[in-house]
mmCIF file of C-alpha atoms in Angstrom:
data_model
loop_
_atom_site.group_PDB
_atom_site.id
_atom_site.type_symbol
_atom_site.label_atom_id
_atom_site.label_comp_id
_atom_site.label_asym_id
_atom_site.label_seq_id
_atom_site.Cartn_x
_atom_site.Cartn_y
_atom_site.Cartn_z
ATOM 1 C CA MET G 282 3.902 -56.419 6.820
ATOM 2 C CA ALA G 283 6.113 -56.935 10.052
ATOM 3 C CA GLY G 284 6.369 -53.847 12.199
ATOM 4 C CA GLN G 285 9.739 -51.930 12.372
ATOM 5 C CA ALA G 286 11.895 -51.911 15.855
ATOM 6 C CA ASP G 287 10.480 -48.852 17.740
ATOM 7 C CA ASN G 288 13.702 -46.798 18.334
ATOM 8 C CA ARG G 289 11.811 -43.834 19.954
ATOM 9 C CA ALA G 290 13.030 -42.198 23.121
ATOM 10 C CA PRO G 291 11.485 -43.734 26.426
ATOM 11 C CA TYR G 292 9.452 -40.631 27.188
ATOM 12 C CA ALA G 293 7.684 -40.767 23.590
ATOM 13 C CA LYS G 294 6.904 -44.570 24.088
ATOM 14 C CA ILE G 295 4.895 -43.943 27.349
ATOM 15 C CA ALA G 296 3.427 -41.191 25.773
ATOM 16 C CA ALA G 297 2.290 -43.021 22.936
ATOM 17 C CA HIS G 298 1.018 -45.952 24.971
ATOM 18 C CA TYR G 299 -1.485 -43.762 26.600
ATOM 19 C CA THR G 300 -2.095 -41.813 23.469
ATOM 20 C CA GLU G 301 -3.298 -45.269 22.097
ATOM 21 C CA LEU G 302 -5.719 -45.787 25.287
ATOM 22 C CA ILE G 303 -7.141 -42.391 25.118
ATOM 23 C CA ALA G 304 -7.734 -42.025 21.419
ATOM 24 C CA SER G 305 -9.229 -45.819 21.431
ATOM 25 C CA GLY G 306 -11.525 -44.936 24.225
ATOM 26 C CA GLN G 307 -10.015 -47.339 26.834
ATOM 27 C CA LEU G 308 -9.301 -44.310 29.077
ATOM 28 C CA GLN G 309 -12.215 -42.191 29.468
ATOM 29 C CA PRO G 310 -12.512 -38.712 30.136
ATOM 30 C CA GLY G 311 -11.910 -37.692 33.531
ATOM 31 C CA THR G 312 -9.787 -40.614 34.260
ATOM 32 C CA LEU G 313 -6.593 -39.740 35.939
ATOM 33 C CA LEU G 314 -3.376 -41.299 34.856
ATOM 34 C CA PRO G 315 -0.555 -42.612 37.197
ATOM 35 C CA SER G 316 1.564 -40.364 39.347
ATOM 36 C CA ILE G 317 5.051 -39.565 37.777
ATOM 37 C CA LYS G 318 6.504 -41.861 40.754
ATOM 38 C CA ASN G 319 4.044 -44.827 39.735
ATOM 39 C CA LEU G 320 4.854 -44.297 36.192
ATOM 40 C CA ALA G 321 8.625 -44.190 36.473
ATOM 41 C CA GLU G 322 8.486 -47.209 38.707
ATOM 42 C CA GLU G 323 5.946 -49.442 36.179
ATOM 43 C CA TRP G 324 8.183 -48.323 33.137
ATOM 44 C CA LYS G 325 11.631 -48.537 35.173
ATOM 45 C CA VAL G 326 12.202 -45.137 33.903
ATOM 46 C CA SER G 327 13.515 -41.891 35.892
ATOM 47 C CA THR G 328 10.854 -39.522 37.309
ATOM 48 C CA ALA G 329 12.293 -37.285 34.828
ATOM 49 C CA THR G 330 11.664 -39.532 32.001
ATOM 50 C CA ALA G 331 8.142 -40.061 33.488
ATOM 51 C CA GLU G 332 7.299 -36.096 34.042
ATOM 52 C CA LYS G 333 8.386 -35.779 30.292
ATOM 53 C CA ALA G 334 6.010 -38.062 28.903
ATOM 54 C CA LEU G 335 3.090 -36.463 30.591
ATOM 55 C CA ARG G 336 4.293 -33.073 29.549
ATOM 56 C CA LYS G 337 4.173 -33.954 26.070
ATOM 57 C CA LEU G 338 0.883 -35.807 26.410
ATOM 58 C CA ARG G 339 -0.527 -31.725 27.912
ATOM 59 C CA ASN G 340 1.341 -30.302 25.056
ATOM 60 C CA GLU G 341 -0.813 -32.430 22.655
ATOM 61 C CA GLY G 342 -3.923 -31.414 24.395
ATOM 62 C CA LEU G 343 -4.779 -34.812 25.444
ATOM 63 C CA VAL G 344 -4.839 -34.492 29.426
ATOM 64 C CA ARG G 345 -4.469 -31.643 31.683
ATOM 65 C CA GLY G 346 -2.793 -31.226 35.216
ATOM 66 C CA ILE G 347 -4.962 -30.430 38.125
ATOM 67 C CA HIS G 348 -2.762 -29.082 41.058
ATOM 68 C CA GLY G 349 -3.318 -31.310 43.789
ATOM 69 C CA ILE G 350 -4.979 -33.859 42.136
ATOM 70 C CA GLY G 351 -3.195 -35.367 39.229
ATOM 71 C CA THR G 352 -3.069 -35.476 35.393
ATOM 72 C CA GLU G 353 -6.777 -35.613 33.664
ATOM 73 C CA VAL G 354 -7.829 -37.246 30.353
ATOM 74 C CA LEU G 355 -9.496 -34.745 28.044
ATOM 75 C CA ASP G 356 -12.475 -35.564 25.649
ATOM 76 C CA GLN G 357 -11.749 -33.897 22.453
ATOM 77 C CA PRO G 358 -11.363 -35.232 18.547
ATOM 78 C CA ALA G 359 -7.976 -36.263 17.620
ATOM 79 C CA PRO G 360 -6.411 -34.539 14.777
ATOM 80 C CA MET G 361 -6.503 -35.828 11.328
ATOM 81 C CA SER G 362 -3.123 -37.170 9.758
ATOM 82 C CA SER G 363 -1.357 -35.843 6.346
ATOM 83 C CA GLY G 364 -0.735 -38.479 3.579
ATOM 84 C CA SER G 365 2.844 -38.361 4.774
ATOM 85 C CA GLN G 366 2.198 -38.797 8.397
ATOM 86 C CA ARG G 367 0.094 -41.908 7.044
ATOM 87 C CA GLN G 368 2.905 -43.277 5.115
ATOM 88 C CA ASP G 369 5.544 -42.997 7.773
ATOM 89 C CA ARG G 370 2.980 -44.732 10.241
ATOM 90 C CA GLY G 371 2.141 -47.433 7.162
ATOM 91 C CA ARG G 372 5.759 -48.052 6.849
ATOM 92 C CA ARG G 373 6.407 -48.513 10.820
ATOM 93 C CA THR G 374 3.284 -50.405 11.354
ATOM 94 C CA GLY G 375 1.793 -51.718 8.437
ATOM 95 C CA SER G 376 -1.409 -49.823 9.130
ATOM 96 C CA SER G 377 -2.290 -46.204 8.243
ATOM 97 C CA TRP G 378 -4.756 -46.084 10.983
ATOM 98 C CA GLY G 379 -3.838 -43.734 13.852
ATOM 99 C CA ALA G 380 -4.534 -44.178 17.475
ATOM 100 C CA GLY G 381 -8.150 -45.485 17.819
ATOM 101 C CA GLU G 382 -9.162 -45.355 14.570
ATOM 102 C CA ARG G 383 -10.711 -47.594 12.113
ATOM 103 C CA SER G 384 -11.540 -47.304 8.072
ATOM 104 C CA ASP G 385 -14.650 -48.149 6.441
ATOM 105 C CA SER G 386 -16.243 -47.626 2.942
ATOM 106 C CA HIS G 387 -13.545 -48.861 0.987
ATOM 107 C CA ARG G 388 -14.467 -47.992 -2.220
ATOM 108 C CA ALA G 389 -12.220 -48.413 -5.609
ATOM 109 C CA ALA G 390 -12.584 -47.963 -9.497
ATOM 110 C CA VAL G 391 -10.799 -47.009 -13.000
ATOM 111 C CA VAL G 392 -12.267 -43.373 -13.700
ATOM 112 C CA THR G 393 -11.614 -40.384 -15.670
ATOM 113 C CA ALA G 394 -8.818 -38.088 -14.112
ATOM 114 C CA PRO G 395 -10.010 -34.978 -13.080
ATOM 115 C CA ALA G 396 -7.908 -32.099 -14.365
ATOM 116 C CA GLU G 397 -6.054 -31.163 -10.791
ATOM 117 C CA VAL G 398 -5.447 -34.976 -10.469
ATOM 118 C CA ALA G 399 -4.050 -35.175 -14.146
ATOM 119 C CA GLN G 400 -1.796 -32.395 -13.362
ATOM 120 C CA ALA G 401 -0.596 -33.703 -9.976
ATOM 121 C CA LEU G 402 0.071 -37.401 -11.550
ATOM 122 C CA ASP G 403 1.476 -35.705 -14.726
ATOM 123 C CA ILE G 404 -0.789 -37.663 -16.844
ATOM 124 C CA GLU G 405 -2.575 -36.494 -20.215
ATOM 125 C CA PRO G 406 -6.387 -34.869 -19.087
ATOM 126 C CA GLY G 407 -8.756 -37.285 -19.628
ATOM 127 C CA SER G 408 -6.578 -40.203 -19.065
ATOM 128 C CA ASP G 409 -7.581 -43.334 -16.739
ATOM 129 C CA VAL G 410 -6.788 -43.458 -13.042
ATOM 130 C CA ILE G 411 -7.407 -45.893 -10.185
ATOM 131 C CA ARG G 412 -9.455 -43.750 -7.691
ATOM 132 C CA ARG G 413 -9.530 -45.441 -3.947
ATOM 133 C CA SER G 414 -11.025 -43.902 -1.292
ATOM 134 C CA ARG G 415 -12.181 -44.749 2.527
ATOM 135 C CA VAL G 416 -13.239 -43.014 5.535
ATOM 136 C CA TYR G 417 -11.447 -43.032 8.727
ATOM 137 C CA ARG G 418 -13.365 -42.696 11.824
ATOM 138 C CA ASP G 419 -12.693 -42.761 15.491
ATOM 139 C CA ARG G 420 -15.174 -42.482 18.563
ATOM 140 C CA HIS G 421 -15.935 -38.783 17.857
ATOM 141 C CA GLY G 422 -16.882 -39.499 14.130
ATOM 142 C CA ILE G 423 -15.232 -38.940 10.746
ATOM 143 C CA VAL G 424 -11.564 -37.976 11.251
ATOM 144 C CA ALA G 425 -10.850 -37.999 7.203
ATOM 145 C CA HIS G 426 -12.145 -38.797 4.254
ATOM 146 C CA SER G 427 -9.166 -39.894 2.211
ATOM 147 C CA THR G 428 -8.711 -40.445 -1.583
ATOM 148 C CA SER G 429 -5.858 -42.202 -3.451
ATOM 149 C CA TRP G 430 -5.300 -41.026 -7.061
ATOM 150 C CA ILE G 431 -2.955 -43.947 -8.743
ATOM 151 C CA PRO G 432 -1.773 -43.970 -12.429
ATOM 152 C CA VAL G 433 -4.142 -46.852 -14.146
ATOM 153 C CA ARG G 434 -0.462 -48.802 -15.143
ATOM 154 C CA TYR G 435 0.010 -49.731 -11.651
ATOM 155 C CA GLY G 436 -3.547 -51.569 -11.642
ATOM 156 C CA LYS G 437 -1.937 -54.000 -14.166
ATOM 157 C CA LEU G 438 0.877 -54.803 -11.761
ATOM 158 C CA ILE G 439 -1.284 -55.256 -8.799
ATOM 159 C CA PRO G 440 -5.036 -56.003 -9.742
ATOM 160 C CA GLN G 441 -6.286 -55.408 -6.218
ATOM 161 C CA LEU G 442 -5.431 -51.725 -6.289
ATOM 162 C CA ALA G 443 -8.844 -51.236 -8.490
ATOM 163 C CA ALA G 444 -10.602 -53.878 -6.187
ATOM 164 C CA SER G 445 -13.281 -51.907 -3.499
ATOM 165 C CA GLU G 446 -11.767 -53.628 -0.068
ATOM 166 C CA ARG G 447 -9.357 -52.819 2.259
ATOM 167 C CA LEU G 448 -5.915 -53.495 1.019
ATOM 168 C CA ASN G 449 -3.182 -55.768 2.622
ATOM 169 C CA GLY G 450 -0.842 -53.074 3.382
ATOM 170 C CA THR G 451 -0.421 -49.862 1.954
ATOM 171 C CA SER G 452 -0.886 -48.891 -1.824
ATOM 172 C CA LEU G 453 2.412 -47.164 -1.667
ATOM 173 C CA GLY G 454 3.966 -50.226 0.037
ATOM 174 C CA LEU G 455 2.433 -52.601 -2.816
ATOM 175 C CA ILE G 456 3.648 -50.327 -5.632
ATOM 176 C CA ALA G 457 7.349 -50.025 -4.136
ATOM 177 C CA GLN G 458 7.175 -54.042 -3.728
ATOM 178 C CA ALA G 459 6.220 -54.665 -7.342
ATOM 179 C CA THR G 460 8.246 -52.128 -8.971
ATOM 180 C CA GLY G 461 11.496 -52.639 -6.820
ATOM 181 C CA TYR G 462 11.492 -48.674 -6.695
ATOM 182 C CA PRO G 463 10.938 -47.335 -3.372
ATOM 183 C CA ILE G 464 9.296 -44.141 -2.409
ATOM 184 C CA SER G 465 12.108 -41.530 -2.383
ATOM 185 C CA HIS G 466 10.386 -38.272 -1.493
ATOM 186 C CA ARG G 467 6.999 -36.526 -1.370
ATOM 187 C CA VAL G 468 5.239 -33.112 -1.742
ATOM 188 C CA ASP G 469 2.696 -32.109 0.740
ATOM 189 C CA SER G 470 0.093 -29.030 0.835
ATOM 190 C CA ALA G 471 -2.475 -28.033 3.622
ATOM 191 C CA SER G 472 -5.079 -25.336 2.975
ATOM 192 C CA ALA G 473 -8.610 -24.438 4.585
ATOM 193 C CA ARG G 474 -11.570 -24.668 2.275
ATOM 194 C CA LEU G 475 -15.059 -23.748 2.876
ATOM 195 C CA LEU G 476 -17.527 -27.209 3.117
ATOM 196 C CA THR G 477 -19.485 -27.441 -0.518
ATOM 197 C CA PRO G 478 -22.154 -29.817 -1.072
ATOM 198 C CA GLU G 479 -19.601 -32.447 -2.270
ATOM 199 C CA TYR G 480 -17.337 -32.056 0.582
ATOM 200 C CA ALA G 481 -20.803 -32.514 3.007
ATOM 201 C CA ARG G 482 -21.614 -35.735 0.983
ATOM 202 C CA LEU G 483 -18.361 -37.398 1.422
ATOM 203 C CA LEU G 484 -18.221 -36.130 5.220
ATOM 204 C CA GLU G 485 -21.755 -37.809 5.840
ATOM 205 C CA LEU G 486 -23.087 -34.017 6.741
ATOM 206 C CA ASP G 487 -26.227 -32.569 5.847
ATOM 207 C CA PRO G 488 -25.721 -30.057 2.950
ATOM 208 C CA GLU G 489 -28.819 -27.789 3.762
ATOM 209 C CA ASN G 490 -27.136 -27.239 7.560
ATOM 210 C CA LEU G 491 -23.652 -27.168 7.009
ATOM 211 C CA PRO G 492 -21.086 -25.969 9.557
ATOM 212 C CA ALA G 493 -19.662 -22.465 8.908
ATOM 213 C CA GLU G 494 -16.303 -23.329 9.680
ATOM 214 C CA PRO G 495 -13.793 -24.298 7.032
ATOM 215 C CA VAL G 496 -12.274 -27.821 7.253
ATOM 216 C CA VAL G 497 -8.629 -28.985 6.519
ATOM 217 C CA VAL G 498 -7.660 -30.264 2.984
ATOM 218 C CA MET G 499 -4.494 -32.081 3.032
ATOM 219 C CA THR G 500 -2.882 -33.091 -0.810
ATOM 220 C CA ALA G 501 0.347 -35.521 -0.842
ATOM 221 C CA LYS G 502 1.923 -36.556 -3.819
ATOM 222 C CA PHE G 503 4.555 -39.543 -3.938
ATOM 223 C CA VAL G 504 7.532 -40.071 -6.367
ATOM 224 C CA ASP G 505 9.552 -43.285 -6.508
ATOM 225 C CA SER G 506 13.594 -43.332 -6.797
ATOM 226 C CA GLU G 507 13.037 -43.259 -10.640
ATOM 227 C CA GLY G 508 11.125 -40.013 -10.293
ATOM 228 C CA ASN G 509 7.619 -41.555 -11.411
ATOM 229 C CA ILE G 510 4.719 -40.195 -9.714
ATOM 230 C CA VAL G 511 2.994 -43.035 -7.973
ATOM 231 C CA GLU G 512 0.019 -41.242 -5.934
ATOM 232 C CA TYR G 513 -1.684 -38.640 -5.450
ATOM 233 C CA GLY G 514 -3.769 -38.493 -1.831
ATOM 234 C CA VAL G 515 -6.565 -35.778 -0.985
ATOM 235 C CA ASP G 516 -7.444 -36.103 2.849
ATOM 236 C CA LEU G 517 -10.634 -34.099 3.596
ATOM 237 C CA GLY G 518 -10.677 -33.181 7.197
ATOM 238 C CA GLY G 519 -14.053 -33.617 9.289
ATOM 239 C CA PRO G 520 -15.441 -30.660 10.860
ATOM 240 C CA GLY G 521 -13.744 -29.631 13.972
ATOM 241 C CA ARG G 522 -10.628 -31.632 12.978
ATOM 242 C CA THR G 523 -7.415 -29.886 13.144
ATOM 243 C CA TRP G 524 -3.891 -30.759 11.690
ATOM 244 C CA ARG G 525 -0.971 -30.987 13.640
ATOM 245 C CA THR G 526 2.983 -32.031 13.389
ATOM 246 C CA GLU G 527 5.887 -32.219 15.900
ATOM 247 C CA SER G 528 9.501 -32.683 15.135
ATOM 248 C CA GLU G 529 12.770 -32.530 17.404
ATOM 249 C CA VAL G 530 14.177 -29.143 17.588
ATOM 250 C CA SER G 531 18.113 -29.097 18.345
ATOM 251 C CA SER G 532 19.688 -25.988 20.236
#
């Protein structure tokens, strides 16, 4: 899937470039970023734009300014993404991975839908459903354990949905392409939940020595232009991971 044109503002492109370098480990903690003047010259932008890019990185907690020295890269786990953020990323880039992320442990099977899933997908309790799961990681460890629950009828159109391997594209993109109905809206929720033995297993933690802090659980329900619920996603954040969103505010 080809990436779409990048229409972000120049400062956002600069910030995204350094976000990727930091998240991937190419810029180690303690590294100093170029000065505002050097950034402006390298990217052929104004110093105001360069300063705005650095401010965005500071606001996101990726760097800090040290008076008289410069802008230093900080070391901390990246936040997890919601299902909607992963959908946006997949539509834009063809991959649901965040900066510096990778995924593994891809598993898929046709199973009986749990009650919560049946209700979310608006199907009869006990119906078959495709369960796809994977683990997102970065250099700090597990970002999130992610599960996609998909009505089994889509497996007849797209057999690879039920195969235990990484998809060539995203499940939502494949379903929209096969049916001709684009995703029209989504419903997101977020909650904090205490770790259970099952959560600990999914996050590869020792169930006898669980962190006391709750973890973030994100859910997302995706609906196509015909009103069909095509997927219900559940993302379980790793310990210490937070969820962050950003949007422009018009004055």
